C-alpha cells in the first residue's frame, strides 16, 4: 500500500507536511483489530491508574519509581515509543476529492495520523539504495550527459540534497549547518516547553497551597523558585537533561529530514527512518498483545498445577511438555499458513489491504501467545510448589480460606516479580521471533513494516560490497533503545514493589 | 539466679588442657559496611593454644562477621577498616591474597552452622577431604586415601572406608557436621573457628558433636573459637567467654567467673531470661526491645535503651573498657563512675524473689473439662515407586498417638526432629489428613466431616508456626493479615468493628496500633511472632498449637514471647499444644509433657514426673544431652547413633537400637504401657519390671 504513486509530488511538498491534518473533518476513521486491542489495553491501564490513585499504599511504590533516575529516563524514552505507536494506531481513510452520486468516496489506502505527520519522508522515495545523508545514489548508473555521451557514474538523488548545486563541496557544510541549527531550534523549543510546563506546575501548586494553607514564604514565591527547588531533585534533573537531549535530537532530525534521507533509503528507495518509525507499532503490538494472550495461560495453568498438584498437575504438565517438544517454528508456520490460505479464500471479508495485513498480525500474536506460554508456566509452577509449603499458606488453610482466595491473595502477588521479568524478557525475544518468522515467510504480512522485515531485507545486503549497513543499523538501534528502556523500566518497577528492598522508606 | 550460681561452682568443667602460648591476637578490630556503619566495633581478644574462646551473643551482634573478618572472607560491601589480627605472630591483614589462601584451611579452619549447605552435593565425602589434604598437606597419590579414612575415623564415623566413597546426601546431619570437622582438621589448623556448629542439630547429636570437638582439641591442642548464642553450650565448652552486643565485646571473663558473677547488665539479663522450671510461676525477666540494627547511632552505651540500670551518663557517653581485679573485663559505666558503684551496691535482685516455691500455682484450675481428645491418631504417607507409582510402603510419621488436652492447660510434645511432632500438630488441624484415629475437639469429631462442617470448627483451633519469617505473607500488610481469618470465618461483620478488633488485638500482643499499616518485613523476628499470635487470636480460638514458636528467636526475645503466651493463657483461658525440642522452655511453660520417638509417645506425665523422674531411657538421654548452664545434668546418658528412618522402624521397641539398656525382649515386641502414677505412663520394659 505504501508504494502509492509518489512521482507526481513536487519537491516543495515538504513544506506542506502538516497540511493533511486539515482535511481530517471529512476523513473516515478506521479501527482495525489490533487498534481495538491497543485501545482496550490503554483503557485498562487508565482504569487501573485511577483505581490505584485512591489507595495510598498502592500509590507508594509508584512514588518510589518516580524517585529513581533510571526508571524515569527509561519511562520517558518508552513513552516516546508508545506515542509514535499510538499515533500510528489512529487509522483513517482519506476522502477523495471526487464524489460519486453526491457521496464521499474514500481512498482504499488506510493511513494513520503518523503517516500524515510524516508525509514528507514517506512520499520522497528514491530509485534504490542511498546512504544516510547522501546526495548521490549508492549504485552506479549509465547516464546520458547533455552532449550525448553515455557516462557511468553515481546519479544525483531525486530528493536527497537536491537543493545543493555541488554536493561534493557543499554537502558536509550544509549537513553541519542544519545539524547545529536543528539542535539549537530543538533546544530552544525544549527550554520553552519546560518553562511553560514549569509555570503551569507552579500555578497549580500555588492554587493548591493557596487553598490549603497560607504560605509563609511569599517573598520566594515565584516560578523560578519552584524551578530551582525542583532542580534539587535528582531524577527531575536527569529527566530534564534527557528531555533536552531528545529535543535537540528531534530538532536535528526534522531539519535534516526535510532535505535528506537521515538513515538512507532501502532497496526500493523508501526512507529507512520512516520504515523504522512505522516498525515501532508492529513491535509494540507483537510484544504487548502476545503477552496478553500468553499471560492468562501461563499464570492460571502454572499456579493451578503448582498449588493443586495431583491429576491437575499431571494434565497441565503433559500439556506443556507435549507443546514445547513440538518445534515451535513448525507449529507456528503450520498455523500461519493455514490462516493465510483461509484469509486468501475470503477476500470479500476485507475492505482494504490494511485490514487483511492487520488481521494477519493479530493472528500471529495469538499463535505466538498460544505457543509461548510454556516457559513461564513451568517457572510459575516451580515457584508455586515452593510457596505452597510456606507457613503463611498453611496458616491461611488453617483459617479455612478458600482455594481461589489463597491463589489470588497469597500466591499471585508473590509470583508477580517472576511474571514481570519474564514478560519483559519475552518482549524482546518476541520481536526477534517475528524477525525469524518473517524470514521463513510466515511472519507479518509483507506490506506491514516491522523490525523483522527490516532486518530480513538488510540481511541479504550485508554481503554486498560496498556494504549496505544502514537498514540493519537503524533496526538494531531502534530495537536496542526500545528493549533496553523496557528492561530498565521493568527493573525499576520491580525494585519499587519489592517490600524487602524498601525498608527504611516505608517506616517513615 | 546469681546467688544460686555462686553457691554451686561448676562441677563438670571442660577438660583443662595444657594451655600454652597465645595463638591468636586480635586488637582493635573494626569492620565496616561501605556506608560507614560499624558491624564489628573495636574488638580485642586473644586465644591461647589449646584454649576455647566462646563468642556469645544474640543474632545480629556481629559474631559471624568477626569470624569472617579473621578469615578475611567478608562479603562484598563489608571491609576491615582498622585493627590488627595476628595468628602466631603473623599479621593476617598484611598478607597478600595468595598467602592468605594457605592460611585458610591450613592454619585457620572454619566450620559452619548448616552442614547440609557446606558440603558439595556432587562430590564424594572422601574427595572433598582429599581436596583439603592436597592443598595443605601436599600429600600425593596413594597417601591421600588412607589419611582420609584416618580423619573420618578420628571424627568418629564408623565404617570410614565405605563412607569416604559416599555422597553427602547419604549422610545424616550429624555425620555431615563430623565430615566438616574432618575437613577442617585435614589442614592441621592451629585455630578452628566453629560458627554455631550445633545450632542446626538435635540435642542428642549436639552432645555428640560437642564432645567430638572437645576430644579433638585435647588430642591436637588447637585453639577453638566457638561462636554461639547458647549459654548451655558455652558452659560446656568454653575456657574464656566474650559476650558480644551490637558489634562490641561488652564483657569478657573466664567461664567460671562469668557464670558466677556476670558483670554487665546485659549478661545478667541473658541469664535471667533463660526459662526453667524454677520460674514457671512468674514471668521471665525479658529484656525489652530488640538488638539495635546495624549502623545505629553510636553516641552512647548500646545497651542503654534496654537497660534498667541506665542513667543519664549511659545515654550520653560510650563506656570505656574496664578491667576488673579478678581478670574480668567489662564495658559498662557501672564500673567506671561513682554513681555506678553506688548503684552496684544497691544490688537489685536479678530475678524476682526466690523462685522454687511458686511452681504450679497458675492454671491449676479448669483442668477438669477436656477440650481436645485424640485417640490413636495415625498419619501414614505412602511411598510410591516405579512408573506406575505403586505404593510399596508407608512412612509412619505418626503411629497411634493419643492425648487429652484440658481447657486452660498446656501440653508439651517433645522429641528430636523427624519424630513426627509437627505432623501431629498439622493432623489435628486437618491440614494433613490423618490415616486413622479420632480427634474430638470440644465434643465434635473432626475426622471424616465435610469441609463445610470443618470450617465451623476451624476458629476453635489455630496454629502458631516456627519461622516468623515464613509464616507471614510479605505482600500483605498487618491489617490484611489479621483480617484474613476474620473474613474466612465471618467474624466481626462490618469493617468498623473489624478495625476496632484489629487495634485491640495489636494492643493485646504488645504492638502499636500504627503498625497495622506496615508490611511484615519492617518488623523484627519477635514482633513478627507477635503478629502471628495476633492473627490466630483474631478468630477467638480455644486451643493454640504452637509449633516451636520460639526456636527461631533470640533468648531475650524468646522470653518476651513466652511471657506473652503465658499471660494470654491466664487472660483468655487458652489451651496450648506446645511442640518443642527445647526442654527448658517446656519445663517453664507446660503442665504435662509427652515424649515422642519415631511417631509414638514413649513417655507421658506431668512436667515434674517426666522431666525430674524420667523412666524411659530415651527421655533420660534427651534430658542429659541438654547442655545446662549450671552444669549439673543428670548422670550422663550419651545416645549413640541417630534416629532411624520412620519408613522402616526397628523391630520391637523402636528405641532399642540406641538404648544402652536394651534387653532380648526389646528386640521382639513393642513394649506396652506401664502405669507408674495416675498421670505418668511409659512404654518401656525397664519400667515394667
Tab-separated table of C-alpha atoms in Angstrom, chain A residues 57-58 314 390-402 405-406 409-411 413-414 416-417 497-500 502-503 506-507, chain B residues 389 426 429 431 455 458 461-462 465-468 470-477 480 484-485 487-489 518-519 521-522 535-536 539:
chain	number	residue	atom	x	y	z
A	57	UNK	CA	-0.466	2.145	49.931
A	58	UNK	CA	-0.615	1.198	46.250
A	314	UNK	CA	-0.285	-34.194	35.636
A	390	UNK	CA	5.355	-21.921	53.242
A	391	UNK	CA	3.756	-21.415	56.582
A	392	UNK	CA	1.615	-18.451	55.670
A	393	UNK	CA	-0.198	-20.595	53.145
A	394	UNK	CA	-0.769	-23.225	55.829
A	395	UNK	CA	-1.947	-20.544	58.224
A	396	UNK	CA	-4.495	-19.489	55.616
A	397	UNK	CA	-5.561	-23.103	55.139
A	398	UNK	CA	-5.990	-23.427	58.874
A	399	UNK	CA	-8.403	-20.482	58.738
A	400	UNK	CA	-10.374	-22.344	56.087
A	401	UNK	CA	-9.636	-19.689	53.462
A	402	UNK	CA	-10.944	-20.853	50.094
A	405	UNK	CA	-8.671	-16.754	47.608
A	406	UNK	CA	-5.383	-18.350	48.608
A	409	UNK	CA	-4.208	-13.228	47.691
A	410	UNK	CA	-1.178	-15.283	48.598
A	411	UNK	CA	0.273	-16.955	45.534
A	413	UNK	CA	1.253	-11.417	44.422
A	414	UNK	CA	4.275	-13.472	45.383
A	416	UNK	CA	4.410	-11.313	40.174
A	417	UNK	CA	8.109	-10.496	40.154
A	497	UNK	CA	7.456	-3.073	44.521
A	498	UNK	CA	9.782	-5.353	46.438
A	499	UNK	CA	8.997	-4.661	50.098
A	500	UNK	CA	12.302	-6.105	51.215
A	502	UNK	CA	12.341	-0.577	50.718
A	503	UNK	CA	12.579	-0.956	54.439
A	506	UNK	CA	8.136	2.622	54.318
A	507	UNK	CA	8.717	3.040	58.026
B	389	UNK	CA	3.651	-45.281	41.179
B	426	UNK	CA	-0.939	-30.437	61.383
B	429	UNK	CA	-5.775	-29.095	62.369
B	431	UNK	CA	-4.002	-29.665	57.329
B	455	UNK	CA	-14.901	-24.732	58.751
B	458	UNK	CA	-11.685	-24.057	62.443
B	461	UNK	CA	-8.134	-24.455	66.977
B	462	UNK	CA	-5.288	-22.488	65.417
B	465	UNK	CA	4.368	-21.555	63.308
B	466	UNK	CA	8.047	-21.900	63.921
B	467	UNK	CA	9.525	-19.442	61.477
B	468	UNK	CA	8.040	-15.971	61.820
B	470	UNK	CA	7.900	-17.630	56.539
B	471	UNK	CA	4.569	-17.513	58.298
B	472	UNK	CA	3.539	-14.007	57.213
B	473	UNK	CA	2.819	-13.171	53.590
B	474	UNK	CA	5.384	-10.481	52.668
B	475	UNK	CA	2.971	-8.787	50.249
B	476	UNK	CA	0.191	-8.208	52.757
B	477	UNK	CA	0.024	-5.513	55.388
B	480	UNK	CA	-4.846	-7.518	55.978
B	484	UNK	CA	-7.878	-12.765	56.709
B	485	UNK	CA	-9.009	-15.188	59.355
B	487	UNK	CA	-13.024	-12.808	56.686
B	488	UNK	CA	-12.717	-16.520	56.146
B	489	UNK	CA	-14.606	-17.420	59.295
B	518	UNK	CA	3.037	-1.779	57.684
B	519	UNK	CA	4.393	-4.794	55.881
B	521	UNK	CA	9.418	-7.202	56.741
B	522	UNK	CA	9.539	-3.978	58.752
B	535	UNK	CA	-3.553	-13.371	63.695
B	536	UNK	CA	-4.717	-16.535	65.405
B	539	UNK	CA	-10.717	-15.776	65.472
